[in-house]
Structures are given as C-alpha cells and as structure tokens.
XYZ file of C-alpha atoms in Angstrom:
602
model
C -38.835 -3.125 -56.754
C -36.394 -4.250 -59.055
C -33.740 -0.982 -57.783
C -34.697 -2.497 -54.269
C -33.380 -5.648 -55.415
C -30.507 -4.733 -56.866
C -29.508 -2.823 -54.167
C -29.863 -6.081 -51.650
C -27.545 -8.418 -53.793
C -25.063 -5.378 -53.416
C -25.456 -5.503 -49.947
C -25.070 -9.015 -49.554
C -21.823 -9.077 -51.161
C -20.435 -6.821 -48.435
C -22.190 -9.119 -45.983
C -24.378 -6.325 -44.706
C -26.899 -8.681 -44.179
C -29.493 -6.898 -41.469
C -29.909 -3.909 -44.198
C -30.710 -6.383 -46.835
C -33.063 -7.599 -45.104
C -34.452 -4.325 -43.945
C -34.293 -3.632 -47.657
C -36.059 -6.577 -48.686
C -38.775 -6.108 -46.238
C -39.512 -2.557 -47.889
C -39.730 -4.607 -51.102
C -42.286 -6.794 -49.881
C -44.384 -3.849 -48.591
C -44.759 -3.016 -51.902
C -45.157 -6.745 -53.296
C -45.900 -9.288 -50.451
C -45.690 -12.093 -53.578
C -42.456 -11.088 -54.870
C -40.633 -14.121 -55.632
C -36.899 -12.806 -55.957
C -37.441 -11.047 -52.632
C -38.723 -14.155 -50.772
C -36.026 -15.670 -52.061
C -33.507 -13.505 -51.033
C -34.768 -12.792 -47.194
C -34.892 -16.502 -47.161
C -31.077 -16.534 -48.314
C -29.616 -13.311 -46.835
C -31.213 -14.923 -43.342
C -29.337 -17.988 -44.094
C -25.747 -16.364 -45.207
C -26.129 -13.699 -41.262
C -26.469 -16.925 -39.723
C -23.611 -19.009 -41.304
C -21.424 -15.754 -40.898
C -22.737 -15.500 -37.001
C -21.360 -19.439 -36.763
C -17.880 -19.156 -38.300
C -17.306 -15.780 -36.184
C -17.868 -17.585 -33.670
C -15.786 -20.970 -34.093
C -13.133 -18.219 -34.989
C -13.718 -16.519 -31.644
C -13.935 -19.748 -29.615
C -10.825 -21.171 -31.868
C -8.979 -17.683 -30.876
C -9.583 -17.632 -26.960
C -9.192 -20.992 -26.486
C -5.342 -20.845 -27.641
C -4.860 -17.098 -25.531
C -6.524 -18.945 -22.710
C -3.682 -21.964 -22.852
C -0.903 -19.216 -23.504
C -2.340 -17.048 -20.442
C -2.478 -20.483 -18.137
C 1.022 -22.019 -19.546
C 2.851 -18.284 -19.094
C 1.378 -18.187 -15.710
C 2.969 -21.462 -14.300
C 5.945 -19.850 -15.213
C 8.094 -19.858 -11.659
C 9.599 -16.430 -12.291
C 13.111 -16.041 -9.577
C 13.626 -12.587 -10.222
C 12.181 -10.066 -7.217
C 10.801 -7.428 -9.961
C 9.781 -8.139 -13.551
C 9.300 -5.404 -15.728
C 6.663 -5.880 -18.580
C 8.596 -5.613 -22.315
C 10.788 -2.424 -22.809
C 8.165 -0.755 -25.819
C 5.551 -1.609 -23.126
C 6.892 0.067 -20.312
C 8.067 3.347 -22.625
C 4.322 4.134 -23.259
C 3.252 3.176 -19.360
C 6.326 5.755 -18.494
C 4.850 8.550 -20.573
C 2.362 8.751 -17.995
C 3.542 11.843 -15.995
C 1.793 13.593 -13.149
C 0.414 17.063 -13.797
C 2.366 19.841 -12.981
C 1.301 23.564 -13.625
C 2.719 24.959 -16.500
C 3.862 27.873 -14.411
C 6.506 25.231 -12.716
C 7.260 23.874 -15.467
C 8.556 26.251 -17.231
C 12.365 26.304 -17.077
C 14.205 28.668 -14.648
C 16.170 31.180 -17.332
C 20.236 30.765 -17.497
C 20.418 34.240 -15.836
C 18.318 33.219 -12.998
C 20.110 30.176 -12.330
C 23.940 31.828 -12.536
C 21.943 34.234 -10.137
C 21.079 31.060 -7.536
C 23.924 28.928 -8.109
C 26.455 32.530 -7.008
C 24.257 33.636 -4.033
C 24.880 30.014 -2.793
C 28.327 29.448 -3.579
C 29.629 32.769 -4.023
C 31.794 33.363 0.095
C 31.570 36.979 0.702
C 34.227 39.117 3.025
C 32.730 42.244 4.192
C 32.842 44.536 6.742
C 30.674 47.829 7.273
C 31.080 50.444 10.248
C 27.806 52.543 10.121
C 27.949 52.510 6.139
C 25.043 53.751 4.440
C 22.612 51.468 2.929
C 22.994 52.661 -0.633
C 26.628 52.620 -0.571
C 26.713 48.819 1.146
C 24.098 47.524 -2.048
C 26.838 49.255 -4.113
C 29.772 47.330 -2.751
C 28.158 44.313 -3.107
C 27.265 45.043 -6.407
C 31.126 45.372 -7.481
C 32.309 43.018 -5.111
C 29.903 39.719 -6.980
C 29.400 41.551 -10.299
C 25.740 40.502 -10.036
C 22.637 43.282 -10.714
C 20.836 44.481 -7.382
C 18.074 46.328 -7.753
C 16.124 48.084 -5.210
C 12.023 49.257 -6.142
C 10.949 52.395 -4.837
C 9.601 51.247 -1.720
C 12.697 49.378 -0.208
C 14.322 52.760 -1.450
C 12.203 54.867 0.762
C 11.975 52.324 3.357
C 15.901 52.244 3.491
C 17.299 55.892 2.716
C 19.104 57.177 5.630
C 19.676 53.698 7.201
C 23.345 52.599 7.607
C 24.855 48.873 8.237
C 27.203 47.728 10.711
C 28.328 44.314 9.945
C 31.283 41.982 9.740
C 31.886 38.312 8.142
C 33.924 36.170 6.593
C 33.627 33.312 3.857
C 29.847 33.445 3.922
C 27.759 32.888 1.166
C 26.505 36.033 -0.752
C 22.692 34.378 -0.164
C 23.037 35.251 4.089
C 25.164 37.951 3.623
C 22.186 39.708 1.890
C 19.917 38.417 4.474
C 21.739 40.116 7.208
C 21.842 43.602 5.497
C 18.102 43.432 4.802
C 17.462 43.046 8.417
C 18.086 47.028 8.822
C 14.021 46.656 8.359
C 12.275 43.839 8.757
C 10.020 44.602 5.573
C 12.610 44.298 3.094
C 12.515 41.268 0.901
C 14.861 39.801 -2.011
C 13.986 37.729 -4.363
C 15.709 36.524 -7.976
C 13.531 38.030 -10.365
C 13.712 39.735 -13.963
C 17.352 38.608 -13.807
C 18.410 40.347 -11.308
C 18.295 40.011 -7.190
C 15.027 42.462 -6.872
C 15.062 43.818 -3.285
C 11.564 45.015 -1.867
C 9.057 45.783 0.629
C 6.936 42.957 2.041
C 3.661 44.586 0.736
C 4.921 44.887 -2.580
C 6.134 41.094 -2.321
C 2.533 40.778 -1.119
C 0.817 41.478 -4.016
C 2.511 38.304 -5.960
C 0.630 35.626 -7.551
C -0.831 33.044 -5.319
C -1.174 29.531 -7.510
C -3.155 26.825 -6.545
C -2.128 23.235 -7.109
C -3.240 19.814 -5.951
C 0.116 17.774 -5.137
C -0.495 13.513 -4.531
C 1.318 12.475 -1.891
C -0.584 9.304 -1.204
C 2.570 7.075 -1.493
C 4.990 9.302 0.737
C 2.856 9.606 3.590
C 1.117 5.634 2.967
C 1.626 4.030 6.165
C 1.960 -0.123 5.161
C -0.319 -1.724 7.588
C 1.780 -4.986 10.019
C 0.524 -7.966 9.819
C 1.872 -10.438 13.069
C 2.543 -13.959 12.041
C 0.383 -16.586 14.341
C 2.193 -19.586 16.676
C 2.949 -22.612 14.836
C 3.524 -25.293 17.574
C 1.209 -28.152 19.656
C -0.153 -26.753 22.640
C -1.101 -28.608 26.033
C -4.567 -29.531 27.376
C -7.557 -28.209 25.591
C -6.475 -25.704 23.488
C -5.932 -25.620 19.941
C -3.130 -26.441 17.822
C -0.951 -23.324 16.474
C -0.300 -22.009 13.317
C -3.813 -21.308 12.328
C -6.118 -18.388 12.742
C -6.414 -14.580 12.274
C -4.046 -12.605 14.942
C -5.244 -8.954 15.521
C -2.980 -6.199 12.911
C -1.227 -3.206 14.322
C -0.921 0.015 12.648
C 2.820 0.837 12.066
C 4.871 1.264 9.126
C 7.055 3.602 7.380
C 4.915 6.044 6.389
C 5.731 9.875 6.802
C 3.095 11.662 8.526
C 1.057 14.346 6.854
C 1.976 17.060 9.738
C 5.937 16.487 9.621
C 5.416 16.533 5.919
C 3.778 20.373 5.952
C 6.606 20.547 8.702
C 8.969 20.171 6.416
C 7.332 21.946 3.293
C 7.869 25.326 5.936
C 11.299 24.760 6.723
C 12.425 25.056 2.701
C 10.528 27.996 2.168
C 11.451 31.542 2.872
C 10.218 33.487 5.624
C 7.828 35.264 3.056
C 6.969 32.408 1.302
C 5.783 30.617 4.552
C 3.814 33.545 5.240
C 1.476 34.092 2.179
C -0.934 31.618 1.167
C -1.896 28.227 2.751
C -1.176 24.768 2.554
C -3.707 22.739 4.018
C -3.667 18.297 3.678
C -6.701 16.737 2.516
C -7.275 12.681 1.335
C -3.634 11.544 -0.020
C -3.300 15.531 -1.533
C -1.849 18.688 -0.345
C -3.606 21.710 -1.150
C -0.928 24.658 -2.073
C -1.408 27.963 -2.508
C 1.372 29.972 -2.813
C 3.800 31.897 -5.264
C 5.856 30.676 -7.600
C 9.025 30.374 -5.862
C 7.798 28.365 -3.249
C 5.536 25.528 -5.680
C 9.212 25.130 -7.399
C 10.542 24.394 -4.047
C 7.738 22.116 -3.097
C 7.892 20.505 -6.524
C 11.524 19.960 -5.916
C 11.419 18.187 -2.249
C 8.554 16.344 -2.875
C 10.774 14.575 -6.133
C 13.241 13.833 -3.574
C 11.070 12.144 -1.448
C 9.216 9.839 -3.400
C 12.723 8.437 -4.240
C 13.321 7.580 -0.929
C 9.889 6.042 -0.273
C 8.206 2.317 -1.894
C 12.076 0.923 -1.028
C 10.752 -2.973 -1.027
C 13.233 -5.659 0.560
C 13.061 -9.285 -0.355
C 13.777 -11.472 3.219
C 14.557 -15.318 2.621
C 14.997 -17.710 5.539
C 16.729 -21.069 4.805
C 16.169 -24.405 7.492
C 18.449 -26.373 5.990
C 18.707 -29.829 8.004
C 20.904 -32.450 7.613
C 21.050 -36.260 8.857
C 23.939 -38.687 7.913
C 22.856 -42.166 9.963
C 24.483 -45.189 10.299
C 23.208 -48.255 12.462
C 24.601 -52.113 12.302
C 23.494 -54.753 14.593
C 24.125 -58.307 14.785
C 23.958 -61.530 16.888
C 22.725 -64.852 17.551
C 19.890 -66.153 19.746
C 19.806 -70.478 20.693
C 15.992 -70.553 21.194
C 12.926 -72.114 19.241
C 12.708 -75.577 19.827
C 9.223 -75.216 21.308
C 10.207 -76.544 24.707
C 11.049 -74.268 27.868
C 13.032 -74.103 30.380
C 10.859 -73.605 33.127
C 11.209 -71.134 35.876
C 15.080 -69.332 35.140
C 13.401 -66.805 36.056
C 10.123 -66.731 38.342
C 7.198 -66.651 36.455
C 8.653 -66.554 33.099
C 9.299 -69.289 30.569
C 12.655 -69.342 27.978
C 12.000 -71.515 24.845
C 15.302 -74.081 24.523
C 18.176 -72.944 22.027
C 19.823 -76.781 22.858
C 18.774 -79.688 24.635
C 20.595 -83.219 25.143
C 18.952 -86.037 27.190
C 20.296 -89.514 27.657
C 18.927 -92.929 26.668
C 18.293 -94.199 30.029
C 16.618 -90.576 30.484
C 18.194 -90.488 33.843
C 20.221 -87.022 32.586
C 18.873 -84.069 30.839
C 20.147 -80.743 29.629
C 18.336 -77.853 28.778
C 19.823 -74.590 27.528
C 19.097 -71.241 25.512
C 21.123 -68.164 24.742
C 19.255 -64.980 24.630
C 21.137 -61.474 24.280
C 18.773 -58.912 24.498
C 20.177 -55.136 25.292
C 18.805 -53.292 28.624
C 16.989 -50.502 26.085
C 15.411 -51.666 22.772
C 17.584 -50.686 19.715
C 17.789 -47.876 17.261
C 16.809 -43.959 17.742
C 13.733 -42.896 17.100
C 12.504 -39.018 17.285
C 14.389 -37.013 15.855
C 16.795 -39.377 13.875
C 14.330 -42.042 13.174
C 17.000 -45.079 12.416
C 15.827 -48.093 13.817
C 17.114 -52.030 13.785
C 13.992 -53.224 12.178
C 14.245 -55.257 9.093
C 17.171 -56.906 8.002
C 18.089 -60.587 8.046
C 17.253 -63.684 9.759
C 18.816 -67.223 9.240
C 17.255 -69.966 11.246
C 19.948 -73.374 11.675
C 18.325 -76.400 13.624
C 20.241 -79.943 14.037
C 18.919 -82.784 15.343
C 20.765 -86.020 16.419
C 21.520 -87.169 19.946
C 21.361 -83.863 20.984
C 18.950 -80.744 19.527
C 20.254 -77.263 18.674
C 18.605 -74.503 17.205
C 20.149 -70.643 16.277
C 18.432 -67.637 14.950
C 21.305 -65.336 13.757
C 20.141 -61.853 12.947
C 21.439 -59.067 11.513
C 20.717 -55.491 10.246
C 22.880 -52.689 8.734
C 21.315 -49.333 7.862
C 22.509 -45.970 6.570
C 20.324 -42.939 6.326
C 21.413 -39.765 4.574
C 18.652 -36.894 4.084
C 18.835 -33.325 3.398
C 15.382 -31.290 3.942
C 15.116 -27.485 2.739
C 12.254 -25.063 3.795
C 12.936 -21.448 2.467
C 9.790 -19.307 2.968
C 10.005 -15.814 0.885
C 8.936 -12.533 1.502
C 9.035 -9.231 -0.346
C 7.656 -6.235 1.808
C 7.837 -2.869 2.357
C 11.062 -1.087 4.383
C 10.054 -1.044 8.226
C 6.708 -3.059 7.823
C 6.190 -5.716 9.181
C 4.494 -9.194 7.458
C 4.892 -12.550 7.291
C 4.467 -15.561 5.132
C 2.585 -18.817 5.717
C 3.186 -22.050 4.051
C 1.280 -25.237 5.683
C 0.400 -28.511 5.494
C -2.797 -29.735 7.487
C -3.436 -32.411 8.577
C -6.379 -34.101 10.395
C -5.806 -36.460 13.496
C -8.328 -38.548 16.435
C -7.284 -35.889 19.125
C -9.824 -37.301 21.725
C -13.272 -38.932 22.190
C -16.048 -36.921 23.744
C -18.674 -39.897 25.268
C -22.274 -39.432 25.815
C -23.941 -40.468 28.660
C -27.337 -39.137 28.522
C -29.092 -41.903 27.589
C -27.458 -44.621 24.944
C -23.814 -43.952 25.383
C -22.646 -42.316 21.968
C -18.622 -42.148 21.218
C -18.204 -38.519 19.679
C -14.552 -38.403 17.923
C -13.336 -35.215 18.209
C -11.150 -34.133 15.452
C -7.362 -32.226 15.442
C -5.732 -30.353 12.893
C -2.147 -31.013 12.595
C -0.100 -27.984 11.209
C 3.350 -27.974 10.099
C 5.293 -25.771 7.851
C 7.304 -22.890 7.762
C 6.587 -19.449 9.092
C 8.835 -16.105 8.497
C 7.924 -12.755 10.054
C 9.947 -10.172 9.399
C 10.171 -6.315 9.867
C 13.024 -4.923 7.271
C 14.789 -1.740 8.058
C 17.044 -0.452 5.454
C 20.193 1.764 6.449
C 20.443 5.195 5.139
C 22.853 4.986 2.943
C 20.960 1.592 1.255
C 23.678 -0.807 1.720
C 22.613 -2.927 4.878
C 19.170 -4.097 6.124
C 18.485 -4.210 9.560
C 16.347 -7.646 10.152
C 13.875 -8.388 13.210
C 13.378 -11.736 12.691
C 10.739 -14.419 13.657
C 11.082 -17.529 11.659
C 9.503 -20.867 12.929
C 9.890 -24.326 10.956
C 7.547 -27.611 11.798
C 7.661 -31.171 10.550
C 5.529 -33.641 10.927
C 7.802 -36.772 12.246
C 4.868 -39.147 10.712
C 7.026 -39.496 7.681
C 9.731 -40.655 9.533
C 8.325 -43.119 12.045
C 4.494 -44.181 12.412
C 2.878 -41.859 14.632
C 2.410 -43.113 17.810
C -1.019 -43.900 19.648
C -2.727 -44.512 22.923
C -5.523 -46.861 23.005
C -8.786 -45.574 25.118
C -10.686 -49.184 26.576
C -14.233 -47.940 26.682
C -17.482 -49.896 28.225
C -15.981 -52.529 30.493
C -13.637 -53.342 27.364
C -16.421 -54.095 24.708
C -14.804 -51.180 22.790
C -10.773 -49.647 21.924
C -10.557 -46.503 20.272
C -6.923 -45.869 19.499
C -6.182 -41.953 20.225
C -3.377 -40.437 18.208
C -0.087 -38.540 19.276
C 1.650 -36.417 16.834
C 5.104 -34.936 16.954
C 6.465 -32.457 15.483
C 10.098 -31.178 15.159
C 9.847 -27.290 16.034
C 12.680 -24.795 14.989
C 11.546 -21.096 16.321
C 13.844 -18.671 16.118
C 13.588 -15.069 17.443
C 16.396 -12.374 16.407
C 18.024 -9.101 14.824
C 20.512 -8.955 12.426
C 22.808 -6.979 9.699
C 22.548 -8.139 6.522
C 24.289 -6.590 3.744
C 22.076 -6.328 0.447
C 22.353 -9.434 -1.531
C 24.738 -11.400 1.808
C 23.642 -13.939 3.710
C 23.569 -14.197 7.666
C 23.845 -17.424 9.980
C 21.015 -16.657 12.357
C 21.392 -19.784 14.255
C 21.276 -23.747 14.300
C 21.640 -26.977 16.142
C 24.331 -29.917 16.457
C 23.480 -33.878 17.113
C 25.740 -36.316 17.750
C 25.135 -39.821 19.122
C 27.299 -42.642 19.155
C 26.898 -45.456 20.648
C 28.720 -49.468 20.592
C 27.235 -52.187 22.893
C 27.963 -55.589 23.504
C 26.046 -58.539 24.829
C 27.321 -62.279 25.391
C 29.011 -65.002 27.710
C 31.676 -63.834 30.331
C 34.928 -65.593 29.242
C 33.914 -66.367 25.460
C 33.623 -63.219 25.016
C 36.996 -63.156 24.779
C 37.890 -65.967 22.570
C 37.913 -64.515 19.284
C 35.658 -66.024 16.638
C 33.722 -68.711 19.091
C 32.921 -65.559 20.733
C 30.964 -64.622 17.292
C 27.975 -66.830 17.273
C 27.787 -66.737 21.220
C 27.170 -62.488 21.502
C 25.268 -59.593 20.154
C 26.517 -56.405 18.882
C 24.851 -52.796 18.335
C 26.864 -50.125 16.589
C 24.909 -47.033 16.029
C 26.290 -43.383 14.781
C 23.554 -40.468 14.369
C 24.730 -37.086 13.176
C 22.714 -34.105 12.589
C 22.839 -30.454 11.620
C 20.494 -27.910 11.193
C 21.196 -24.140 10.241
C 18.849 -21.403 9.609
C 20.664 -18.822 6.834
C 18.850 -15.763 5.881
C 19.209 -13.413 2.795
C 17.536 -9.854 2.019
C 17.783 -7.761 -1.343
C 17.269 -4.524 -1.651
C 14.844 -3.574 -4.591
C 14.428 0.361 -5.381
C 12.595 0.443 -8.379
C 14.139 3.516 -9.197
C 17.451 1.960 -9.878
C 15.288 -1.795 -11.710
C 13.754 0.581 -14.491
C 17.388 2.691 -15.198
C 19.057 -1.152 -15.322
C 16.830 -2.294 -17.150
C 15.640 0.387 -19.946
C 18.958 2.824 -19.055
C 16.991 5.476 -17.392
C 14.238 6.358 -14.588
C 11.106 8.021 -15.903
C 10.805 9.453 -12.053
C-alpha cells in the first residue's frame, strides 16, 4: 500500500492523473478504509478536472483568435489573378512529382545522346549504284565516324543484297531508313552505344513495360455554361436575368482518340507495332519498350504545358452624365378671383385687377407662361425643374397686383462603373452574374368566385451586370480571341420615382396602384482581338440634348429688362456617354510559379 502510494504522488506530479487513479483504486482493493488513498482519488479527481478546464479555456482562447485571423485574412480583396501560397510552402507542395518508372528515368548515356543528336542533324551525301550492303554500312561508318553494328540475323538477312540510292543534305537518321528498306525486317535502334541494326524478331523479343500515364487534365473537356437574358419582357412572361439555362458540352479539351493518334505518329514503325496502348478513366494504359515510354513521357510534358492556359476577361460600362438645366420666369396670378371664361370652360385666377370707384369700369388680368411640354428630361437623364425658388410679391392700393417669380438652376454630374470579372478556362465558355432584386406590384389577380378577393401578384425586378465570354488564346500566346456577350441593367428608380398606373376596382370603392419599372439596358454582342494585358473599345453610346425656349408677350419681349418679369425661360443641356472597354490577361501558371519562385517544378 504504501509503494502504491508513493507511486500515485509520482504520477500526479507528471499530471498522469487517470493512472493514479487506476493506481489508487488497486490500493483500495487492498484497503477500502485507507485514508491517504481516499484522499488522494478525491484530489487526483479534482487536479484531471481543473487540468480538463484550463485546456480547454486555452483551446477556446486559441481558436477563437485563428478564427478572427481566418475571417479578417479572408475579407482581404486580393487584385491579383493568381496567388501563390508562401515560397517555403509551395517548395514542399512542388516536391510532389508524378511517378515515373525508374526505367525512364534513368538518364539517356552521353554516348547515346551524341548518337541521337548526329543521326538528326548530321546531312548525309551519298550515292550507291548496286553497292553491296556490307560495303554501304561501311561507308557510312567512315563517312559519320559513328559505330554501326549489325547482329547476326540482319547479317544473314542482308548478305548478298546491294543498294541503289542517291541523296543529298539528308539527315543520317532517313538516310539509314532508306538503306534498311532492302528488307523490310531490318530494324535500327541506338543501343549499347552504338546504332544496333536488326531483324524485327530479334527487336521482338524486347522488354514490354507497363505504365499508367494521368492524362486527366490534357484531355478534361471544361463544361460551357450560357449566361441567361437580363431584360423586362412583354405580357405574361417573366422578367430576365434569372433562372437555370440548359449547359452544352464544349471546351478545349483534347480527345482521348487524337491523343493515342498522336502517341502513334512519334513512335517508330516498330514501336507502334509491339505492345498496346489502350485509354481507360483519365489514364492511358502503355505497354511498350523503352524507347517508345521515353517518347511518350516526352510529348505528354509538352502537352500539359500547353493545356490549364486560364484567361482573366473584364468588361467595363462606364457611363457618364454631365447635366445642366436653368429655368426662370414670372406668373401674375393668385389673387383668388378669376377671370371667367378666356377660355371655354376654364377659369384663370387674376395676376392684376383695377376697378373704379363708381364701379362702372373694371379690369381683370393674369400672365401665365406655361411651355407646350412640361419641363426637364426624365428617362434616361433624369434632370428635372422641380425644386428651386419661389418669391410671391402682392400690392394692394387702387389697383391689386400679385407675381409669383420662380426659378430653378440644376447641374448633375455622375459617373457609374459596372466591371463584372471572369477568370476561365481557354475556349470555354462561362459567365458571371452580379444582381440586384428587387420586388415590385406587377399585377392584381381578382377573385370572383364568391367574395371578390384582390390577389397581388408579385415581380422580381433584376438589374445588374452580366458577362459571357468564350476566350480563345492565339498560338503563339500573345492575343486572345474574345466572343463576347456582356449585358448591363439599371434600375432608373434611383433616378426618378418609378412610375405607376392606378387599377379602380369595384365601381371605385377600391385603387390599387400597379407599378412600372424601367430599366436602362446595355447588351452587347461581339468578337474581338485583345492583346494580353490591352484593352479593347467594344462599343458605346452618345447623348446630346440641348434645348432654349422662350415664353412671354409679343412686343415686350423685345424691350430689354421690362421684358424680364413679363416672360419665362428654359435652358436645358444633357450630355451623356457610355463606353463598354474590355481587358483579358493571360495567366499560364507555368510562367506565375518561375516569376514568382525563379523556376517551374513542371
């Protein structure tokens, strides 16, 4: 008991509490009454739970500050198209290399390569009349300095065979593949360091290797997604902008077949010949020699640079309004009588009115200089001669006069900006949505079965910007070919109050006010050039209004100054502009990472 003991105070200095009190329980198997080991059950139970508690303010304490790091670093608004993660980050994530057999990657020796690079570069002048075999291997074998050897069975296959042939300034590599076509079993190949001419059932009984190659993101055909309407349609359909549209399978994938295709047309006759290659889910499965995985290995490297080529479209509605409107002028009206009848049916309150004692002579007058059209220019400008000032004069003696001069001068500057962005794949086609909505009394569906019940019936207003693009990137990277289908909507509610129609239902008892939005709708529908990091015009609109009228008295109006508080005058100049720019850039990650960290890991 008391070694029991000893050995739980040790263990509750290292805070091992659950085998002190596995410990202790062993203790009071022996002793149920033990005093010391009550106690220190009691106590060890007491120090696991404290320790439980602090770990877990800690923990709380801990996450609580990475959660407000993780939440503040996200509302970071990042410009750049592609952000690496930190450089000793992204060296471990680039160690991660796919697997290659061991067999390919094993370096080619210096011999062999000399061997290549001369049977490809090396232009050859021959010319042969009937010359033996033997003796034609031999002149090539002086004439390049290289080693040809032939095995036994392309000797016996060739002896007594001559050559008749004649070229110039062609590479060593077809010049040998002409002279082995004295029998069509003959086969070269660069091997043991030298060019190692044989039969093609001795070049038969080479290796086949098997190897799984991923081609997942070279033959990955990016689905298109088609951007929906944005606009207010007629009668009862809905408004645009909303809504799934149907997706259509084309991209810029390379097919699987063109891909074998094109595995065939780099390998040798013989090397298309033995073994298989056969596609299977995002994988090719290859079994062949050597040679021809090295050549596989080789164009399939080339191709996945040229594949995952992202370009980043952005289309700019940049609009533009520079208003002006002034207005002013006098009205002689408001003395509460009329004069009755000026015209028929209609009543003109007096602006002056003069009557004598005797009342035998009165005179009645009023000066109103209202324009043929109200005022101002609504949708799209949205400058109107509302507001402004009002000065009311009335004198009264023998005579009465009253004058209402009014006047109003407005200027209205505004520039708006929508610039949707898109990144996508090269030749797929997507699109980007950003919208407001908006819900609106669009009509009133009535009841008449039975008690008549008024059933609003609700609208969604959208407005935004759209941009649907399909990017095609030139061959030699420097220009993107754009199909483009931007579309811009605003809501002119902001502007102007949106206007109504008012519904009289049930013989007038009730008005239900129906509502009329507008929108201004830019839709554009194009294809450009756009060099990598330019800009392109892709269209845009002009306003221009400009208008100066006059109302007032024939003859005053022109006496200068009396002719001032005896007229009205409108002056009213609207200009507006609206361009839609667009810019693409290019992003090949291949070229980011060796910016960025001063090489490529593929």
């Amino acid at each position: 008991i008391a070694n029991g003991i000893e050995a739980v105070r040790r263990l509750i200095k290292r805070q091992k509490f659950d085998e002190a009190i596995i410990t202790l329980d062993r203790v009071l198997e022996m002793d149920p009454q033990e005093p010391e080991a009550l106690s220190l059950k009691m106590y060890a139970k007491e120090q696991k739970w404290r320790v439980q508690y602090m770990n877990n303010v800690l923990d709380l304490s801990e996450y609580w500050i990475s959660c407000v790091q993780d939440a503040e670093a996200a509302a970071t608004p990042w410009q750049k198209i592609l952000l690496y993660p930190p450089k000793q980050e992204w060296e471990l994530i680039s160690q991660r290399v796919p697997h290659v057999m061991e067999a390919v990657k094993r370096e080619i020796s210096p011999i062999e390569r000399m061997i290549t690079s001369r049977l490809e570069t090396t232009p050859v002048n021959v010319e042969f009349d009937e010359t033996p075999f033997e003796d034609v291997i031999n002149s090539l074998r002086d004439m390049t300095g290289l080693n040809i050897v032939l095995s036994k069975e392309a000797r016996s296959v060739t002896e007594g065979k001559t050559v008749t042939l004649k070229v110039q300034g062609v590479p060593l590599k077809n010049v040998l593949g002409l002279i082995l076509r004295v029998d069509e079993s003959l086969r070269w190949q660069v091997k043991y360091g030298v060019i190692y001419i044989s039969t093609e059932s001795e070049a038969g009984e080479e290796e086949l290797l098997l190897e799984f190659y991923s081609i997942s993101e070279i033959t990955m055909v990016p689905p298109d997604f088609q951007a929906p309407e944005i606009a207010l349609k007629t009668g009862a359909e809905e408004m645009g902008g909303g809504g799934d549209v149907e997706e259509e399978e084309r991209g810029g994938g390379f097919d699987v077949d063109a891909l074998i295709e094109l595995i065939n047309k780099v390998l040798d006759e013989h090397e298309q010949e033995v073994g298989e290659i056969e596609p299977g889910a995002g994988i090719l499965v290859v079994r062949k020699p050597l040679s021809a995985h090295r050549k596989i290995q080789k164009l399939l490297k080339a191709l996945r640079r040229t594949v995952g080529i992202m370009v980043t479209v952005e289309c700019r509605f940049i609009e533009i309004r520079d208003n002006f409107l002034d207005e002013i002028g006098v009205r002689w009206t408001g003395l509460g009588r009329t004069i009755n009848d000026i015209v028929p049916g209609t009543n003109v309150e007096l602006g002056y009115h003069y009557i004598t004692a005797g009342n035998d002579t009165e005179v009645r007058g009023a000066l109103l200089n209202p324009f043929s059209v109200p005022t101002g220019i609504g949708f799209p400008f949205g400058i109107m001669s509302s507001g402004g000032l009002a000065v009311q004069m009335s004198y009264t003696d023998v005579f009465q006069i009253q004058a209402i001069l009014e006047a109003v001068e407005k200027r209205y500057e505004a520039l708006e900006l929508y610039a949707p962005r898109l990144t996508v794949f090269n030749t797929q086609r997507s699109y980007v949505m950003a919208m407001y909505q908006e819900a609106y009394l669009k009509d009133i569906d009535v009841n008449t079965t039975g008690l008549p019940v008024l059933g609003p019936v609700i609208g969604i207003l959208n407005y935004g910007a759209i941009l649907d693009v399909r990017p095609i990137v030139s061959y030699d990277k420097k220009y993107v070919l754009l199909e483009l289908r931007p579309s811009s909507a605003r809501d002119f509610t902001g502007i102007m109050d949106r206007p109504g129609r008012d519904i009289i239902l049930q013989g007038g008892l009730t008005t239900v006010t129906i509502e009329l939005p507008s929108l201004v709708l830019t839709r554009l529908r194009t294809t450009v050039f756009c060099p990598d990091g330019g800009y392109v015009l892709i269209g845009g609109m002009k306003n221009f209004i400009e208008q100066d009228w006059q109302t007032g008295i024939p003859i005053i109006n022109d006496i200068p100054i009396v002719r001032n508080v005896l007229r009205r005058r409108y002056q009213v100049k609207v200009r507006r502009r609206e361009v839609a720019l667009v810019r693409c850039d290019i992003t090949i990650l291949r070229e980011q990472e060796k910016r960025l960290f001063g090489k490529a890991s593929w």
